């Protein structure tokens, strides 16, 4: 079971039988941080949430696994991942399937770069790269890591 093998910062993929996946970042103790659309609320702003992995609403038959090797980027130091999680948790964003979805969000937390490798209906390439969350939403990277503990 993922809760016993996942480590902080791991990407969790919920793979749907239809070829789409939902993505979250493992936050420890059985919890994930994710960006999900509430049922029937696609056009509303969505809140970044931390929930127990069992509370992630996915259809029956969805496979769930750790998928850190799917992206060709090196994971950020856990300190930076934690800073991103803390800065975005509870914030609201407008979900955009092509430019700002759950995979963009999860990869931004882990790698500092928002990437989506899922094939979308509009996509003509294998990778859709979103604008960096930090630049888009006014977050600033720490200039100094002196406060790093």
PDB file of C-alpha atoms in Angstrom:
ATOM      1  CA  UNK A   1       0.000   0.000   0.000  1.00  0.00           C
ATOM      2  CA  UNK A   2       1.299   3.439  -0.970  1.00  0.00           C
ATOM      3  CA  UNK A   3       0.893   4.911   2.509  1.00  0.00           C
ATOM      4  CA  UNK A   4       3.620   2.581   3.763  1.00  0.00           C
ATOM      5  CA  UNK A   5       6.113   3.063   0.934  1.00  0.00           C
ATOM      6  CA  UNK A   6       5.661   6.684  -0.193  1.00  0.00           C
ATOM      7  CA  UNK A   7       7.997   9.385   1.063  1.00  0.00           C
ATOM      8  CA  UNK A   8       7.413  13.112   1.352  1.00  0.00           C
ATOM      9  CA  UNK A   9       7.595  14.668  -2.114  1.00  0.00           C
ATOM     10  CA  UNK A  10       6.702  11.531  -4.085  1.00  0.00           C
ATOM     11  CA  UNK A  11       4.273  12.021  -6.951  1.00  0.00           C
ATOM     12  CA  UNK A  12       1.176   9.845  -6.647  1.00  0.00           C
ATOM     13  CA  UNK A  13      -0.580   8.962  -9.893  1.00  0.00           C
ATOM     14  CA  UNK A  14      -4.213   7.855  -9.932  1.00  0.00           C
ATOM     15  CA  UNK A  15      -4.440   6.216 -13.359  1.00  0.00           C
ATOM     16  CA  UNK A  16      -7.933   6.072 -14.861  1.00  0.00           C
ATOM     17  CA  UNK A  17      -8.813   3.224 -17.277  1.00  0.00           C
ATOM     18  CA  UNK A  18      -9.637   5.832 -19.967  1.00  0.00           C
ATOM     19  CA  UNK A  19      -6.031   7.044 -20.169  1.00  0.00           C
ATOM     20  CA  UNK A  20      -6.296  10.141 -17.970  1.00  0.00           C
ATOM     21  CA  UNK A  21      -4.531  10.400 -14.613  1.00  0.00           C
ATOM     22  CA  UNK A  22      -5.043  12.482 -11.497  1.00  0.00           C
ATOM     23  CA  UNK A  23      -1.846  13.576  -9.724  1.00  0.00           C
ATOM     24  CA  UNK A  24      -1.013  14.504  -6.135  1.00  0.00           C
ATOM     25  CA  UNK A  25       2.091  15.030  -4.009  1.00  0.00           C
ATOM     26  CA  UNK A  26       2.616  12.773  -0.999  1.00  0.00           C
ATOM     27  CA  UNK A  27       2.831  14.895   2.166  1.00  0.00           C
ATOM     28  CA  UNK A  28       3.474  12.168   4.744  1.00  0.00           C
ATOM     29  CA  UNK A  29       1.379  10.196   7.237  1.00  0.00           C
ATOM     30  CA  UNK A  30      -1.043   9.038   4.529  1.00  0.00           C
ATOM     31  CA  UNK A  31      -1.822  12.569   3.285  1.00  0.00           C
ATOM     32  CA  UNK A  32      -1.518  14.085  -0.178  1.00  0.00           C
ATOM     33  CA  UNK A  33      -1.681  17.661  -1.444  1.00  0.00           C
ATOM     34  CA  UNK A  34      -3.611  18.041  -4.670  1.00  0.00           C
ATOM     35  CA  UNK A  35      -5.479  20.359  -7.016  1.00  0.00           C
ATOM     36  CA  UNK A  36      -8.805  18.794  -7.920  1.00  0.00           C
ATOM     37  CA  UNK A  37     -12.034  19.944  -9.465  1.00  0.00           C
ATOM     38  CA  UNK A  38     -15.069  19.565  -7.234  1.00  0.00           C
ATOM     39  CA  UNK A  39     -17.845  17.596  -8.925  1.00  0.00           C
ATOM     40  CA  UNK A  40     -19.911  19.923 -11.081  1.00  0.00           C
ATOM     41  CA  UNK A  41     -17.729  22.957 -10.315  1.00  0.00           C
ATOM     42  CA  UNK A  42     -15.297  23.014 -13.268  1.00  0.00           C
ATOM     43  CA  UNK A  43     -15.537  26.752 -13.919  1.00  0.00           C
ATOM     44  CA  UNK A  44     -15.206  27.818 -10.281  1.00  0.00           C
ATOM     45  CA  UNK A  45     -11.946  28.511  -8.524  1.00  0.00           C
ATOM     46  CA  UNK A  46     -10.604  25.393  -6.817  1.00  0.00           C
ATOM     47  CA  UNK A  47      -8.762  25.183  -3.509  1.00  0.00           C
ATOM     48  CA  UNK A  48      -5.409  23.445  -3.037  1.00  0.00           C
ATOM     49  CA  UNK A  49      -6.123  20.795  -0.397  1.00  0.00           C
ATOM     50  CA  UNK A  50      -4.322  18.383   1.893  1.00  0.00           C
ATOM     51  CA  UNK A  51      -6.426  15.242   2.363  1.00  0.00           C
ATOM     52  CA  UNK A  52      -5.890  11.658   3.399  1.00  0.00           C
ATOM     53  CA  UNK A  53      -5.092   9.548   0.354  1.00  0.00           C
ATOM     54  CA  UNK A  54      -8.260   7.496   0.969  1.00  0.00           C
ATOM     55  CA  UNK A  55     -10.338  10.690   0.672  1.00  0.00           C
ATOM     56  CA  UNK A  56      -9.209  11.478  -2.879  1.00  0.00           C
ATOM     57  CA  UNK A  57     -12.355  11.065  -4.957  1.00  0.00           C
ATOM     58  CA  UNK A  58     -11.581   8.800  -7.902  1.00  0.00           C
ATOM     59  CA  UNK A  59     -13.780   6.275  -9.726  1.00  0.00           C
ATOM     60  CA  UNK A  60     -13.664   2.596  -8.890  1.00  0.00           C
ATOM     61  CA  UNK A  61     -10.982   0.731 -10.832  1.00  0.00           C
ATOM     62  CA  UNK A  62      -8.423   3.545 -10.723  1.00  0.00           C
ATOM     63  CA  UNK A  63      -4.858   2.312 -10.170  1.00  0.00           C
ATOM     64  CA  UNK A  64      -2.820   4.291  -7.650  1.00  0.00           C
ATOM     65  CA  UNK A  65       0.987   4.249  -7.593  1.00  0.00           C
ATOM     66  CA  UNK A  66       4.131   6.294  -6.955  1.00  0.00           C
ATOM     67  CA  UNK A  67       5.364   7.749 -10.242  1.00  0.00           C
ATOM     68  CA  UNK A  68       8.536   9.825  -9.800  1.00  0.00           C
ATOM     69  CA  UNK A  69      10.327   8.499 -12.866  1.00  0.00           C
ATOM     70  CA  UNK A  70       7.726   9.742 -15.351  1.00  0.00           C
ATOM     71  CA  UNK A  71       9.300  13.180 -15.609  1.00  0.00           C
ATOM     72  CA  UNK A  72      12.862  13.860 -16.676  1.00  0.00           C
ATOM     73  CA  UNK A  73      13.526  16.478 -13.985  1.00  0.00           C
ATOM     74  CA  UNK A  74      15.440  16.111 -10.720  1.00  0.00           C
ATOM     75  CA  UNK A  75      13.362  16.522  -7.568  1.00  0.00           C
ATOM     76  CA  UNK A  76      13.908  19.664  -5.528  1.00  0.00           C
ATOM     77  CA  UNK A  77      15.354  19.509  -2.050  1.00  0.00           C
ATOM     78  CA  UNK A  78      12.571  18.583   0.422  1.00  0.00           C
ATOM     79  CA  UNK A  79      12.945  21.995   2.082  1.00  0.00           C
ATOM     80  CA  UNK A  80      11.958  23.738  -1.173  1.00  0.00           C
ATOM     81  CA  UNK A  81       9.103  21.297  -1.763  1.00  0.00           C
ATOM     82  CA  UNK A  82       7.789  22.086   1.752  1.00  0.00           C
ATOM     83  CA  UNK A  83       8.040  25.839   1.053  1.00  0.00           C
ATOM     84  CA  UNK A  84       5.957  25.438  -2.115  1.00  0.00           C
ATOM     85  CA  UNK A  85       3.366  23.280  -0.338  1.00  0.00           C
ATOM     86  CA  UNK A  86       3.056  25.767   2.528  1.00  0.00           C
ATOM     87  CA  UNK A  87       2.792  28.737   0.146  1.00  0.00           C
ATOM     88  CA  UNK A  88       0.009  27.174  -1.953  1.00  0.00           C
ATOM     89  CA  UNK A  89      -2.017  25.142   0.557  1.00  0.00           C
ATOM     90  CA  UNK A  90      -5.482  26.643   0.920  1.00  0.00           C
ATOM     91  CA  UNK A  91      -5.030  29.026  -2.026  1.00  0.00           C
ATOM     92  CA  UNK A  92      -7.582  29.077  -4.841  1.00  0.00           C
ATOM     93  CA  UNK A  93      -6.901  28.870  -8.569  1.00  0.00           C
ATOM     94  CA  UNK A  94      -9.012  28.436 -11.673  1.00  0.00           C
ATOM     95  CA  UNK A  95      -8.536  24.891 -12.956  1.00  0.00           C
ATOM     96  CA  UNK A  96      -7.517  24.716 -16.630  1.00  0.00           C
ATOM     97  CA  UNK A  97      -7.239  21.261 -18.187  1.00  0.00           C
ATOM     98  CA  UNK A  98      -4.563  22.378 -20.657  1.00  0.00           C
ATOM     99  CA  UNK A  99      -2.535  24.947 -18.728  1.00  0.00           C
ATOM    100  CA  UNK A 100      -3.127  24.547 -14.995  1.00  0.00           C
ATOM    101  CA  UNK A 101      -4.262  21.069 -13.979  1.00  0.00           C
ATOM    102  CA  UNK A 102      -3.473  18.567 -11.227  1.00  0.00           C
ATOM    103  CA  UNK A 103      -0.305  17.294 -12.948  1.00  0.00           C
ATOM    104  CA  UNK A 104       1.021  20.826 -13.495  1.00  0.00           C
ATOM    105  CA  UNK A 105       0.433  21.485  -9.798  1.00  0.00           C
ATOM    106  CA  UNK A 106       2.003  18.272  -8.467  1.00  0.00           C
ATOM    107  CA  UNK A 107       5.088  18.563 -10.688  1.00  0.00           C
ATOM    108  CA  UNK A 108       5.531  22.204  -9.687  1.00  0.00           C
ATOM    109  CA  UNK A 109       5.615  21.177  -6.029  1.00  0.00           C
ATOM    110  CA  UNK A 110       8.169  18.401  -6.652  1.00  0.00           C
ATOM    111  CA  UNK A 111      10.386  19.902  -9.358  1.00  0.00           C
ATOM    112  CA  UNK A 112       9.767  23.650  -9.174  1.00  0.00           C
ATOM    113  CA  UNK A 113       8.523  23.372 -12.743  1.00  0.00           C
ATOM    114  CA  UNK A 114       4.914  22.841 -13.851  1.00  0.00           C
ATOM    115  CA  UNK A 115       4.790  20.063 -16.445  1.00  0.00           C
ATOM    116  CA  UNK A 116       2.053  17.882 -17.907  1.00  0.00           C
ATOM    117  CA  UNK A 117       2.936  14.792 -19.943  1.00  0.00           C
ATOM    118  CA  UNK A 118      -0.632  13.628 -20.508  1.00  0.00           C
ATOM    119  CA  UNK A 119      -1.889  13.748 -24.065  1.00  0.00           C
ATOM    120  CA  UNK A 120      -4.718  16.220 -24.238  1.00  0.00           C
ATOM    121  CA  UNK A 121      -7.194  16.665 -27.061  1.00  0.00           C
ATOM    122  CA  UNK A 122      -5.570  19.956 -28.113  1.00  0.00           C
ATOM    123  CA  UNK A 123      -1.999  18.790 -27.623  1.00  0.00           C
ATOM    124  CA  UNK A 124       0.281  18.270 -30.591  1.00  0.00           C
ATOM    125  CA  UNK A 125       3.325  17.462 -28.494  1.00  0.00           C
ATOM    126  CA  UNK A 126       4.069  14.948 -25.778  1.00  0.00           C
ATOM    127  CA  UNK A 127       4.591  17.620 -23.150  1.00  0.00           C
ATOM    128  CA  UNK A 128       2.538  20.646 -22.255  1.00  0.00           C
ATOM    129  CA  UNK A 129       4.560  22.986 -20.095  1.00  0.00           C
ATOM    130  CA  UNK A 130       2.651  25.496 -18.006  1.00  0.00           C
ATOM    131  CA  UNK A 131       3.868  28.886 -16.950  1.00  0.00           C
ATOM    132  CA  UNK A 132       5.809  28.590 -13.707  1.00  0.00           C
ATOM    133  CA  UNK A 133       3.348  28.800 -10.795  1.00  0.00           C
ATOM    134  CA  UNK A 134       5.705  31.108  -8.957  1.00  0.00           C
ATOM    135  CA  UNK A 135       5.834  33.702 -11.713  1.00  0.00           C
ATOM    136  CA  UNK A 136       2.121  33.430 -12.482  1.00  0.00           C
ATOM    137  CA  UNK A 137       0.916  33.787  -8.906  1.00  0.00           C
ATOM    138  CA  UNK A 138       3.505  36.159  -7.499  1.00  0.00           C
ATOM    139  CA  UNK A 139       5.474  33.732  -5.371  1.00  0.00           C
ATOM    140  CA  UNK A 140       9.139  34.568  -5.029  1.00  0.00           C
ATOM    141  CA  UNK A 141      11.930  32.048  -4.523  1.00  0.00           C
ATOM    142  CA  UNK A 142      14.053  32.631  -1.464  1.00  0.00           C
ATOM    143  CA  UNK A 143      17.209  34.462  -2.425  1.00  0.00           C
ATOM    144  CA  UNK A 144      19.032  32.971   0.506  1.00  0.00           C
ATOM    145  CA  UNK A 145      18.882  29.528   2.017  1.00  0.00           C
ATOM    146  CA  UNK A 146      20.370  30.730   5.299  1.00  0.00           C
ATOM    147  CA  UNK A 147      17.077  29.984   7.030  1.00  0.00           C
ATOM    148  CA  UNK A 148      17.228  26.404   5.776  1.00  0.00           C
ATOM    149  CA  UNK A 149      17.154  24.002   8.695  1.00  0.00           C
TER     150      UNK A 149
END
